[in-house]
Tab-separated table of C-alpha atoms and ligand atoms in Angstrom:
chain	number	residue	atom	x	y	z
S	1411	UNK	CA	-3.975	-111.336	12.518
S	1412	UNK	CA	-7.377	-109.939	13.718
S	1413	UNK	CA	-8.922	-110.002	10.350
S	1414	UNK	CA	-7.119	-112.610	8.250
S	1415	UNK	CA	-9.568	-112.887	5.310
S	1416	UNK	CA	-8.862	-108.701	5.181
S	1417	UNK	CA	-5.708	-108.464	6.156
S	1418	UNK	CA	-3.607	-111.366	3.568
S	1419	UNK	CA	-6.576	-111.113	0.990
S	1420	UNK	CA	-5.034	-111.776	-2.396
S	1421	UNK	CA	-4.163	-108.636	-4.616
S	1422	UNK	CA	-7.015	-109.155	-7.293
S	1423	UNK	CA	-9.486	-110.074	-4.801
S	1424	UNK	CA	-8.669	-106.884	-2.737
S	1425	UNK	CA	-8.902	-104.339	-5.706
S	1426	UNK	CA	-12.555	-105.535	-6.345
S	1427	UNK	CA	-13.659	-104.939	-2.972
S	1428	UNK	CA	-11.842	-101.239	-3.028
S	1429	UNK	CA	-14.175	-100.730	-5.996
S	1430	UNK	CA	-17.035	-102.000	-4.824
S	1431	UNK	CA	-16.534	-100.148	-1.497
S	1432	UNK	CA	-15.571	-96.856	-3.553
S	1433	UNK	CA	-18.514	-96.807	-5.411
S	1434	UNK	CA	-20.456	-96.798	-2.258
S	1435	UNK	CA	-18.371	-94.359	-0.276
S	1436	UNK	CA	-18.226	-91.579	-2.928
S	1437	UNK	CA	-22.264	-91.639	-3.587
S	1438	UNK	CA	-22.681	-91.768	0.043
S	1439	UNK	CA	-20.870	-88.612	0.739
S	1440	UNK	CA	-22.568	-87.095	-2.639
S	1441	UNK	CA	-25.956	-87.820	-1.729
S	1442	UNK	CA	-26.082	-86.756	1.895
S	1443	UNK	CA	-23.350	-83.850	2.103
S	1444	UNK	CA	-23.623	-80.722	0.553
S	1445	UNK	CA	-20.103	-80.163	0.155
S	1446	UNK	CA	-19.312	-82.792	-1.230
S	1447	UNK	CA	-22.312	-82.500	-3.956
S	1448	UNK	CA	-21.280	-78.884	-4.609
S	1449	UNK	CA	-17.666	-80.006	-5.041
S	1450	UNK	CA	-17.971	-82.646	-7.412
S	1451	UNK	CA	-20.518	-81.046	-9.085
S	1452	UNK	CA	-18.236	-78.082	-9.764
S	1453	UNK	CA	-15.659	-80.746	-11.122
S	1454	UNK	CA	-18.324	-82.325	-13.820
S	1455	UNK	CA	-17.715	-85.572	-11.593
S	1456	UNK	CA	-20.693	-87.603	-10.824
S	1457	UNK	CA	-20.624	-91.082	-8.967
S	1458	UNK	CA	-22.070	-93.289	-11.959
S	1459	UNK	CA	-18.813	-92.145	-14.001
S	1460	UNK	CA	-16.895	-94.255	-10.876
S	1461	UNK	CA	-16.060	-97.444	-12.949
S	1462	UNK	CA	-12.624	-98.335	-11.847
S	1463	UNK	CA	-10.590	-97.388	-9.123
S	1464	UNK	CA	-8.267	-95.006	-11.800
S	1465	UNK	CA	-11.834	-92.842	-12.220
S	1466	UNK	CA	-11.002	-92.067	-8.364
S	1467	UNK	CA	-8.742	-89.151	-10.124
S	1468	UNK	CA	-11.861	-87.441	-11.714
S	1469	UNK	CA	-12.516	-86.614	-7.888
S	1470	UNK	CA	-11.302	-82.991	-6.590
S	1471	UNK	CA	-9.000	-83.478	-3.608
S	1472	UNK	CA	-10.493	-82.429	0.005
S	1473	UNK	CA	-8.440	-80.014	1.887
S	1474	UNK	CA	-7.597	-79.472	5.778
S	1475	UNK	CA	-8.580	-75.570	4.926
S	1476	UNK	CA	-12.136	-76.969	3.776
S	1477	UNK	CA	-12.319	-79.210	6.900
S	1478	UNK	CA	-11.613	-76.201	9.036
S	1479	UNK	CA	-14.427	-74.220	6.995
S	1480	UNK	CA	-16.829	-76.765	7.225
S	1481	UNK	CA	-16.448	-77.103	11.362
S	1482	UNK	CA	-18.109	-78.180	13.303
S	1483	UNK	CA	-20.605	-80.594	11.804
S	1484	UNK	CA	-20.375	-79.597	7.976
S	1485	UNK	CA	-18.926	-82.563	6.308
S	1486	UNK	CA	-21.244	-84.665	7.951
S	1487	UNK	CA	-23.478	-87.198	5.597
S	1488	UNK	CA	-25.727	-88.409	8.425
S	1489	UNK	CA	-28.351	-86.953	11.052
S	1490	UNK	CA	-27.064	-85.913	14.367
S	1491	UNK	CA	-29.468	-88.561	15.777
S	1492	UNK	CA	-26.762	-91.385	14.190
S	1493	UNK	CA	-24.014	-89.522	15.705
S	1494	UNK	CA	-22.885	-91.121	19.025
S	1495	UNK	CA	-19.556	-89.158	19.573
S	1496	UNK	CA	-17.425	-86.691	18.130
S	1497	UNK	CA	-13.528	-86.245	18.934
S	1498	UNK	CA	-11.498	-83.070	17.486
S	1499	UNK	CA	-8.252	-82.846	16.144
S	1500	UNK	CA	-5.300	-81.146	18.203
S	1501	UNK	CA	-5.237	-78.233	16.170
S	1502	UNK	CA	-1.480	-76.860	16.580
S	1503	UNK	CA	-2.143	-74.158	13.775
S	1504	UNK	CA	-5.373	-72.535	12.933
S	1505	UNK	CA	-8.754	-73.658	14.089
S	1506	UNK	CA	-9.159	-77.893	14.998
S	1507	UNK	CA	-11.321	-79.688	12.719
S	1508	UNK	CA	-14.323	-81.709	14.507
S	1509	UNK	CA	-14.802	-85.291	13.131
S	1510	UNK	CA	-18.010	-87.549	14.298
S	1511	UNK	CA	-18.818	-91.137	14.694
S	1512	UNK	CA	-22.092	-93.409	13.918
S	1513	UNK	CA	-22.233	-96.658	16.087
S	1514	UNK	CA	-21.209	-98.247	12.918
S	1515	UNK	CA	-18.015	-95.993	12.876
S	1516	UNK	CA	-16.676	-96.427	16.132
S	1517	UNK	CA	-17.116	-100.468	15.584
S	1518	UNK	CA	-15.156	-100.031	12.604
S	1519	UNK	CA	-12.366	-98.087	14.812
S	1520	UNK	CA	-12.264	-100.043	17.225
S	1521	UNK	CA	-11.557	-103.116	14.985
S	1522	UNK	CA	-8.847	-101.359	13.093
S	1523	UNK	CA	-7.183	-100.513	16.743
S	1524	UNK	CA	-7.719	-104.289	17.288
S	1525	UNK	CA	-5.867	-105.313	14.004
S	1526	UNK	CA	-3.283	-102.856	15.302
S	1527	UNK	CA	-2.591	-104.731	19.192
S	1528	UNK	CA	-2.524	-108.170	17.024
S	1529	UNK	CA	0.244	-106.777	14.221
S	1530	UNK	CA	2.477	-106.036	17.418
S	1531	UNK	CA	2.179	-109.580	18.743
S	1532	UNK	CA	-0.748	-108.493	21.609
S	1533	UNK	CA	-3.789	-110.870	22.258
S	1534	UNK	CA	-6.477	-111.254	24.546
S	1535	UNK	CA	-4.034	-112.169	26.978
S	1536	UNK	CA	-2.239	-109.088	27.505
S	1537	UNK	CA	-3.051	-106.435	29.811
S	1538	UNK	CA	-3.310	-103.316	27.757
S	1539	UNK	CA	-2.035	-99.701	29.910
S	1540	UNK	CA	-3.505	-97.415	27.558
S	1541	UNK	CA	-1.228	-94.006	28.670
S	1542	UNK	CA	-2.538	-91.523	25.917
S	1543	UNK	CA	-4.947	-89.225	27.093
S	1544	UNK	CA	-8.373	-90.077	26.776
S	1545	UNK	CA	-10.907	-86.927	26.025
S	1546	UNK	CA	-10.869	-85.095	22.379
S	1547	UNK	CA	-7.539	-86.482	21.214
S	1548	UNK	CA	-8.206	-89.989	19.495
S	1549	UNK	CA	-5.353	-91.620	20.707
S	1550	UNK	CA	-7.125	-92.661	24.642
S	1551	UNK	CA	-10.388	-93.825	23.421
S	1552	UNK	CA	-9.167	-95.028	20.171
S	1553	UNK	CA	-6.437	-97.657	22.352
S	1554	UNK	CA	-9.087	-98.544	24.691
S	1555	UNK	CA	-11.951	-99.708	22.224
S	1556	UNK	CA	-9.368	-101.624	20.074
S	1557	UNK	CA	-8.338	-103.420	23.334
S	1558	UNK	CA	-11.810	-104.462	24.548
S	1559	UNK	CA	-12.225	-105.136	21.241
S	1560	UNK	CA	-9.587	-107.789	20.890
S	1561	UNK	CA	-10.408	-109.045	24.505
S	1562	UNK	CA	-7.179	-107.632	26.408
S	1563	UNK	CA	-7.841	-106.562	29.889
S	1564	UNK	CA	-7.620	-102.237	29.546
S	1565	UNK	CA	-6.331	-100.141	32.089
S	1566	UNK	CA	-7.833	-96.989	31.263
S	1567	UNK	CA	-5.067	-94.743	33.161
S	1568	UNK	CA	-4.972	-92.015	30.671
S	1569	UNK	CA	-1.929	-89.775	30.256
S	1570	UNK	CA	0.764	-88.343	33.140
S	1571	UNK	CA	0.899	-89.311	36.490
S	1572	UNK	CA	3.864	-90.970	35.949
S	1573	UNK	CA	4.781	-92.736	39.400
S	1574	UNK	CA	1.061	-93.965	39.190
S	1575	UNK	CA	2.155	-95.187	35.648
S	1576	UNK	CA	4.835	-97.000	37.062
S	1577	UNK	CA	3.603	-98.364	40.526
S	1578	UNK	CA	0.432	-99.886	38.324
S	1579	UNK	CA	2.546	-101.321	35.039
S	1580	UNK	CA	4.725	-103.363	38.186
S	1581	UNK	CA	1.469	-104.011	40.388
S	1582	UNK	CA	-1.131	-104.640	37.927
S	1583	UNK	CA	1.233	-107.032	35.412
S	1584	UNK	CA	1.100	-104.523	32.524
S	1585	UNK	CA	1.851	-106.839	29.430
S	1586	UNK	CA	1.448	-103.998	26.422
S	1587	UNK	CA	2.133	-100.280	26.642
S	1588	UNK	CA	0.192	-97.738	24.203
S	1589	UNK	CA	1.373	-94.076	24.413
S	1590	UNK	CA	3.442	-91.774	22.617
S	1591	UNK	CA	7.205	-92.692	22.153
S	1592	UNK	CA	8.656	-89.531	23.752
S	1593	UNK	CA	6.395	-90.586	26.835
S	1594	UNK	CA	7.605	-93.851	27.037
S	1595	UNK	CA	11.182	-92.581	26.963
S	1596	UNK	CA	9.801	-90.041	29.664
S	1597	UNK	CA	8.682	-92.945	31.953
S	1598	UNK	CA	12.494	-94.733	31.147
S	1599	UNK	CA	13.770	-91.680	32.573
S	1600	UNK	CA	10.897	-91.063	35.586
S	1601	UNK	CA	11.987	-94.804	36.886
S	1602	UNK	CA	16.155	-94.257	36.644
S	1603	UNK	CA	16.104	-90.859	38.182
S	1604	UNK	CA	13.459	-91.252	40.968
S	1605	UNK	CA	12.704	-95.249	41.673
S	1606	UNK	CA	16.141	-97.113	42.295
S	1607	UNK	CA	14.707	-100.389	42.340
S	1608	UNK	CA	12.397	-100.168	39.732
S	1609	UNK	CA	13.378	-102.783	37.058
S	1610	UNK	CA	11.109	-102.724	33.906
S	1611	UNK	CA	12.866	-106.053	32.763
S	1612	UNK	CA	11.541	-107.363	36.025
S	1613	UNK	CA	7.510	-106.308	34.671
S	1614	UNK	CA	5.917	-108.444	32.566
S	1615	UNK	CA	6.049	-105.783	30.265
S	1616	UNK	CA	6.646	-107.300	26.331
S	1617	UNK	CA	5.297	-104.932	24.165
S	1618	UNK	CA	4.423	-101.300	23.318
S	1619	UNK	CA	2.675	-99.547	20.332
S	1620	UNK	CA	3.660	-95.990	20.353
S	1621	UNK	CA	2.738	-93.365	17.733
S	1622	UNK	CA	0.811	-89.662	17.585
S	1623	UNK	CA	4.351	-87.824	16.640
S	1624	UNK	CA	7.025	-88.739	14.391
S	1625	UNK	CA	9.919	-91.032	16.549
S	1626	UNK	CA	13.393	-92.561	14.771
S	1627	UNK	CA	14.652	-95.897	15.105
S	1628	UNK	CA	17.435	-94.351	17.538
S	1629	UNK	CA	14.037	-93.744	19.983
S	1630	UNK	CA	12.749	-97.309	19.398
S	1631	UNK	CA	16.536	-98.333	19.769
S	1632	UNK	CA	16.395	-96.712	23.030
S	1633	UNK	CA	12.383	-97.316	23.938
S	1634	UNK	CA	14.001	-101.487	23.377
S	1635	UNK	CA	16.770	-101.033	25.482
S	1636	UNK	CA	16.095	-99.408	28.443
S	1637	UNK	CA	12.198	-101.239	28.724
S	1638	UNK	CA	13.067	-104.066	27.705
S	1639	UNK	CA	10.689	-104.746	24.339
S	1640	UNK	CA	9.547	-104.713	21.092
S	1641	UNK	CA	8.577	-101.366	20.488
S	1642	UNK	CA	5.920	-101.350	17.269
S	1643	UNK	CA	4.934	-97.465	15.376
S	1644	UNK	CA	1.645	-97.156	14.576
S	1645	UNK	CA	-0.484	-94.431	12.597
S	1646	UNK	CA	-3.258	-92.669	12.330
S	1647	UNK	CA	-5.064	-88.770	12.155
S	1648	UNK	CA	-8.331	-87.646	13.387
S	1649	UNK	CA	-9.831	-86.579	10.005
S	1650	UNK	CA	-9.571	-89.862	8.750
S	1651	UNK	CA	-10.526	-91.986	11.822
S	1652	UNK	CA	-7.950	-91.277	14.504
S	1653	UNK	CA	-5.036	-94.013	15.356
S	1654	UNK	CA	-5.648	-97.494	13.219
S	1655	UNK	CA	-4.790	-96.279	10.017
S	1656	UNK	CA	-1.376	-98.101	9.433
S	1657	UNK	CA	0.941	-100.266	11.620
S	1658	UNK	CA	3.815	-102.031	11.756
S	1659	UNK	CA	4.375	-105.439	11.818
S	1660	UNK	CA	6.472	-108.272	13.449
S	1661	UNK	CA	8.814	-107.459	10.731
S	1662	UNK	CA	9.047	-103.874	11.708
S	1663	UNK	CA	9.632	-102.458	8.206
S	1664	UNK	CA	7.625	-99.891	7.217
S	1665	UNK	CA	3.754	-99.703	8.019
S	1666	UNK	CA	0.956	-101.815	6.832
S	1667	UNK	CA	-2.030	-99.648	5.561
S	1668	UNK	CA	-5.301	-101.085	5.709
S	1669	UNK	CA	-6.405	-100.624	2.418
S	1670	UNK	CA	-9.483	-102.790	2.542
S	1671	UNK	CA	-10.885	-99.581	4.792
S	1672	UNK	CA	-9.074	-96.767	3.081
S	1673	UNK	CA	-8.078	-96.032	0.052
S	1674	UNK	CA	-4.186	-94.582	-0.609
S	1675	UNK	CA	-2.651	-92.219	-3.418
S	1676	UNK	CA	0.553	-90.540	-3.618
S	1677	UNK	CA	0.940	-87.111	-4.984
S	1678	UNK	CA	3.182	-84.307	-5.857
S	1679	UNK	CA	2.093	-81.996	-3.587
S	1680	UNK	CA	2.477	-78.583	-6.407
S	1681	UNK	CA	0.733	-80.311	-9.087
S	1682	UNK	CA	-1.612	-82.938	-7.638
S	1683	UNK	CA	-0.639	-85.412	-10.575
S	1684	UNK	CA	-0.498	-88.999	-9.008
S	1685	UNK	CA	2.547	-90.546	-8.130
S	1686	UNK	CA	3.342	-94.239	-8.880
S	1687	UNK	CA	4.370	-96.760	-6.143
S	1688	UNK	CA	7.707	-96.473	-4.387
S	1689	UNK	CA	7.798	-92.229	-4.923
S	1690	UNK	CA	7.661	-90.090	-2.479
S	1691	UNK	CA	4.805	-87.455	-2.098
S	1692	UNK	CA	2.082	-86.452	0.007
S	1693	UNK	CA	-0.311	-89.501	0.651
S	1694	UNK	CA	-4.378	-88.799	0.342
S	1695	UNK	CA	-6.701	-90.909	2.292
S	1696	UNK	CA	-10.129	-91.550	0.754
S	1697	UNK	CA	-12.688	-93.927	3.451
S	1698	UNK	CA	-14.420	-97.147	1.740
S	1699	UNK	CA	-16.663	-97.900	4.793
S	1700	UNK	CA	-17.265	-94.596	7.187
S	1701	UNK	CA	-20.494	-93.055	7.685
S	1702	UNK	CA	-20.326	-90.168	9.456
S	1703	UNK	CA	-17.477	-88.040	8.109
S	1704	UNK	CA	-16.457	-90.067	4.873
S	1705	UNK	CA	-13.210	-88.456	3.591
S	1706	UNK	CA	-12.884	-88.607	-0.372
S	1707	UNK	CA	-9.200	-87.424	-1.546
S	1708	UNK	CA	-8.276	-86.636	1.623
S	1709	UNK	CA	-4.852	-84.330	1.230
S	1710	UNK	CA	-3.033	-84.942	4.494
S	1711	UNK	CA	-0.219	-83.239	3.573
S	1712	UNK	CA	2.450	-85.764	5.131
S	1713	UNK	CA	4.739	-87.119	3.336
S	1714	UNK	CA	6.131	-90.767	2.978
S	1715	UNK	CA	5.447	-93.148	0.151
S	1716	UNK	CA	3.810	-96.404	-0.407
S	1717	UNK	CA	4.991	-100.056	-2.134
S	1718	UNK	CA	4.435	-103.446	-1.953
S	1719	UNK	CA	6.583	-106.441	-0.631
S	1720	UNK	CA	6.083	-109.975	0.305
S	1721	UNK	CA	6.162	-109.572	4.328
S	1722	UNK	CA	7.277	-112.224	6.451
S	1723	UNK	CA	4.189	-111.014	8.557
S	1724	UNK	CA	2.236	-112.655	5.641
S	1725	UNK	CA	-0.096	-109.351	5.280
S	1726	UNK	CA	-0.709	-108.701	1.620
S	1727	UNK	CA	-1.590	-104.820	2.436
S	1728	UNK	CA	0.169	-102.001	0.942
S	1729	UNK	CA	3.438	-100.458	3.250
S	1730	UNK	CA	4.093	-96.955	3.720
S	1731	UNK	CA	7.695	-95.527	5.297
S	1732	UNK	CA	7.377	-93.722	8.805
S	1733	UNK	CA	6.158	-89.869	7.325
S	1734	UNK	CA	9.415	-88.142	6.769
S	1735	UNK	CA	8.039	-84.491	6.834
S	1736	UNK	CA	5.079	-81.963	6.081
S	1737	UNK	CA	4.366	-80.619	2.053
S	1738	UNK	CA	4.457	-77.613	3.587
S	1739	UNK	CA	7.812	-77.485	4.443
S	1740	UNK	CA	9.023	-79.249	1.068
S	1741	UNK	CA	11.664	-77.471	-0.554
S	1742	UNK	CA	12.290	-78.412	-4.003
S	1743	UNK	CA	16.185	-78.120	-5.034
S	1744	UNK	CA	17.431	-78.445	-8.333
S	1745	UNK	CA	14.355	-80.830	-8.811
S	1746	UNK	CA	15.458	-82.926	-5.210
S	1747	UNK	CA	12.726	-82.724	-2.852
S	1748	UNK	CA	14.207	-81.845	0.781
S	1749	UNK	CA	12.346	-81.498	4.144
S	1750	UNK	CA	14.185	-79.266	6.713
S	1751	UNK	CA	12.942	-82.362	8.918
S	1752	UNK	CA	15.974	-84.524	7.283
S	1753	UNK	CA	18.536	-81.567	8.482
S	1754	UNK	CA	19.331	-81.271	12.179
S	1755	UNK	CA	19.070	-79.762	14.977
S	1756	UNK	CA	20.011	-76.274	14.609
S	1757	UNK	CA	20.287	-74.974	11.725
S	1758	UNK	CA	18.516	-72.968	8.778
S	1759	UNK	CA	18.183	-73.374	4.921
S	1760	UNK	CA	18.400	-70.232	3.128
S	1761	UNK	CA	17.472	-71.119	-0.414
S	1762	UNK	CA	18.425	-68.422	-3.329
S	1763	UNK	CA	18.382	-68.500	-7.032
S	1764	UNK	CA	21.775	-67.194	-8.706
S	1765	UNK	CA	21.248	-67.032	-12.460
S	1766	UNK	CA	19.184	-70.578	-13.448
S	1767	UNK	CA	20.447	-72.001	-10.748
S	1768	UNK	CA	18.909	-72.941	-7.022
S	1769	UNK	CA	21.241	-71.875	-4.161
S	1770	UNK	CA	20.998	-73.833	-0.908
S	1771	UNK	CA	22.530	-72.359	2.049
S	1772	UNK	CA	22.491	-74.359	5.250
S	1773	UNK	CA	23.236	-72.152	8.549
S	1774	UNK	CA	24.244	-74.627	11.489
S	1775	UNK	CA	24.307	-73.485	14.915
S	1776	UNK	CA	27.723	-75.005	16.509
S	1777	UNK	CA	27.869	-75.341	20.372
S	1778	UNK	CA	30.370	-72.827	22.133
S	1779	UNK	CA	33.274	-75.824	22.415
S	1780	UNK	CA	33.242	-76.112	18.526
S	1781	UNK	CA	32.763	-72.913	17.830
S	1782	UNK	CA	36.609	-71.976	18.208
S	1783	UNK	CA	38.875	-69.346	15.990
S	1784	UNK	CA	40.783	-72.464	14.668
S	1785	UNK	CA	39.781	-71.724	11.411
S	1786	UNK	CA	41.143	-75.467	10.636
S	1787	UNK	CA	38.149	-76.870	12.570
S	1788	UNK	CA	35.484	-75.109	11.247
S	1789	UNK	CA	36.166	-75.544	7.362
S	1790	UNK	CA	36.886	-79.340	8.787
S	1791	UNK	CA	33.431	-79.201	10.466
S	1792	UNK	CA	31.302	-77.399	7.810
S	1793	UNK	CA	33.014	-79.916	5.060
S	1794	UNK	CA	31.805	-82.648	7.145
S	1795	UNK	CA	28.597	-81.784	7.062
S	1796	UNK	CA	28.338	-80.855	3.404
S	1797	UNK	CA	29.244	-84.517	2.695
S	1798	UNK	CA	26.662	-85.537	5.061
S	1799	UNK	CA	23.922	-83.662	3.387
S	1800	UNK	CA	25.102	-84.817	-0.620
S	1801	UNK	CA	24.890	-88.211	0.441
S	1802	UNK	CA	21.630	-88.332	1.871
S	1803	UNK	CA	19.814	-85.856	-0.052
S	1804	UNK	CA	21.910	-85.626	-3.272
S	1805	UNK	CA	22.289	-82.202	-3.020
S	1806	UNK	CA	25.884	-79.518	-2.661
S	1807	UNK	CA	24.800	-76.882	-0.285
S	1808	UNK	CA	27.256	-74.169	1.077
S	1809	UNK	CA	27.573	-74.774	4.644
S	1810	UNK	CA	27.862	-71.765	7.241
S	1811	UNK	CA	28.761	-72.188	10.971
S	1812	UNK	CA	27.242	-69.881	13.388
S	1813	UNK	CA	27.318	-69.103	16.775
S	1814	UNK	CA	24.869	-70.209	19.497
S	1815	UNK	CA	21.515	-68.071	18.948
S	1816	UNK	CA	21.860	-66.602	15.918
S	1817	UNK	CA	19.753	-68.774	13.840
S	1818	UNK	CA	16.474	-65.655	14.461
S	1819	UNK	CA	13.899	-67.711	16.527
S	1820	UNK	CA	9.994	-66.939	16.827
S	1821	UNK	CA	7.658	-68.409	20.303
S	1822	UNK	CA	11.326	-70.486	21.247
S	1823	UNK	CA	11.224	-72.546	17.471
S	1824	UNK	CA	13.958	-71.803	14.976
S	1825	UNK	CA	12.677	-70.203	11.341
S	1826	UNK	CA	13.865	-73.275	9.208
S	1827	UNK	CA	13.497	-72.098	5.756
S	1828	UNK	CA	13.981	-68.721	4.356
S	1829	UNK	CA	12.874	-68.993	0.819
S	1830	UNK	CA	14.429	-65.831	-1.416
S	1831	UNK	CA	13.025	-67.340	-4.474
S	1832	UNK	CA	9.754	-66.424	-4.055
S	1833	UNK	CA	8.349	-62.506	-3.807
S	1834	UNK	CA	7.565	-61.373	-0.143
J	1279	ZN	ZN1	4.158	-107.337	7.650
């Protein structure tokens, strides 16, 4: 562990520095940020009525669409002369939201990145290839400062380039990869296609910490395999810091949150109301320690949920699951909650109500072999997948096979959910 007395503090112990830290954080971002003072203020909240860490509820939730407003510099609570960098979130809808750094903040990064390396076995003995770009994105920079930080020699190699990639992790004794999971997969598949002697169980590659887009454990099944490693998920996003937010652990079941830094609730994303520990819900990130950008109720809209375990890691610090979807694409059936995430590949949920009841349609897309006129096959087929779908998500849907290309497609991505219930 990088921070031991942090990282396995005892429950009690860890709930009084939250508080402590709370306190701080939320008059911090109410004394020297204007939206955060006209926002509470429009709640009736004011920091002296923070006396436990339940009070945190009084506090109105901070949205991405108030981020975006408030771009560039807007929910900053110090003077530009503190700031000593900014990085900007990717932005894949609407505008990207700008999120700064003090000198302070970017120590505090850095450490959380070096908390990461150590929960996936690294030291200051590895030799960290840091493969995610460096520039805006937080993943480069974010990798690289947590590495210096824990004393591991960086190669700062950014993204692509891939026979570089390769021809360096063999020359320069690459130890520890960090990059995202579907490029470490594309590097698997660089080496077998194009380099015929290149053996990554002949590197001294060990380890990898991969996150910045959702993977399953059939891609760190297949990341193991063909590299040769233990491949660890970690977890972050740029409003909140950038990567460093959660990791997983030796044990590699679920991620470790480091709650001493930030502060984690679980909601139902329609009504806001809290959720207790173990539901699922969209999780809100509220900072104990930042300066520049503090987020308070922070609604990231992913959704996992959060509980507690004795880890054989010996961490104390809350877990949260790998994020199983967006609240935005929640559908809620017959009072199930189902992400068009957890049905694949093709397909499209059509979702209806007949009388008082919800009506879930699931179109699948069948491939031309299985798409035949043996009408035997099909109803065999579309039966199979019904069961599929009631087991995991509880949930009788009529199934529908179609034909290649019919599910209607706009800029080359399927339209997953076509919701009847609600007006157009
Ligand atoms: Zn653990």
């Amino acid at each position: 562990m990088f921070s031991p007395d942090r990282e396995s503090m005892p429950l009690p112990r860890l709930k009084e520095l939250q508080l402590e830290r709370l306190r701080w954080s939320v008059r911090h971002a109410f004394e020297n940020n204007a939206h955060y003072r006209k926002t509470f203020e429009a709640a009736g909240f004011h920091p002296d009525q923070l006396r436990s860490l339940a009070d945190l509820q009084r506090i109105p939730f901070l949205t991405k669409q108030e981020m975006r407003d408030n771009s560039p510099y807007g929910l900053f609570a110090v003077p530009m002369r503190d700031v000593v960098r900014v990085h900007s979130s990717s932005g894949t809808t609407g505008h990207a939201t700008v999120v700064g750094y003090t000198r302070s903040d970017i120590d505090l990064w850095a450490t959380l990145m070096a908390r990461t390396i150590a929960s996936a076995g690294g030291s200051a003995d590895d030799i960290l290839q840091v493969a995610y770009g460096y520039g805006l994105f937080t993943g480069g920079l974010g990798a690289h400062y947590g590495g210096e930080k824990i004393g591991a020699t960086v190669i700062p190699i950014s993204g692509g380039n891939t026979d570089r990639q390769l021809m360096l992790l063999r020359d320069f004794g690459t130890t520890m990869l960090a990059c995202t999971p579907s490029y470490a997969i594309n590097l698997a598949d660089f080496a077998s296609r194009n380099l015929p002697d290149f053996d990554f169980r002949k590197t001294r590659l060990r380890r990898g910490i991969f996150g910045a887009e959702p993977w399953t454990e059939a891609m760190r099944r297949e990341i193991e395999t063909r590299m040769g490693i233990d491949a660890f998920d970690i977890y972050g996003l740029s409003e909140v810091i950038g990567p460093g937010v959660s990791c997983e652990c030796s044990a590699k079941r679920g991620l470790h949150v480091f709650e001493d830094l930030f502060l984690v609730e679980i909601i139902d994303p329609d009504t806001g109301e809290v959720l207790p520990e173990g539901a699922l819900g969209e999780i809100v990130y509220t900072s104990l320690t930042k300066e520049c950008c503090p987020v308070i109720r922070y609604r990231s809209r992913d959704i996992t949920r959060l509980y507690r375990e004795g880890c054989s890691c010996g961490r104390t610090l809350v877990k949260m699951d790998k994020v199983c979807g967006r609240s935005d694409d929640m559908l809620i059936i017959r009072g199930v909650n189902v992400f068009p995430s957890q049905i694949e590949p093709h397909y499209q949920v059509v979702v209806d109500r007949r009388g008082a009841m919800d009506d879930i349609e699931v179109m699948v897309e069948v491939g031309e072999a299985i798409f035949s006129d043996e009408l035997k096959v099909m109803t065999a087929l579309s039966e199979q997948i019904a069961a599929r779908m009631r087991s995991t998500l509880g949930i009788t849907a009529k199934v529908t096979l179609v034909e290649p290309s019919t599910i209607e497609r706009s800029a080359g991505k399927a339209r997953r959910v076509v919701d009847k219930r609600k007006p157009s």
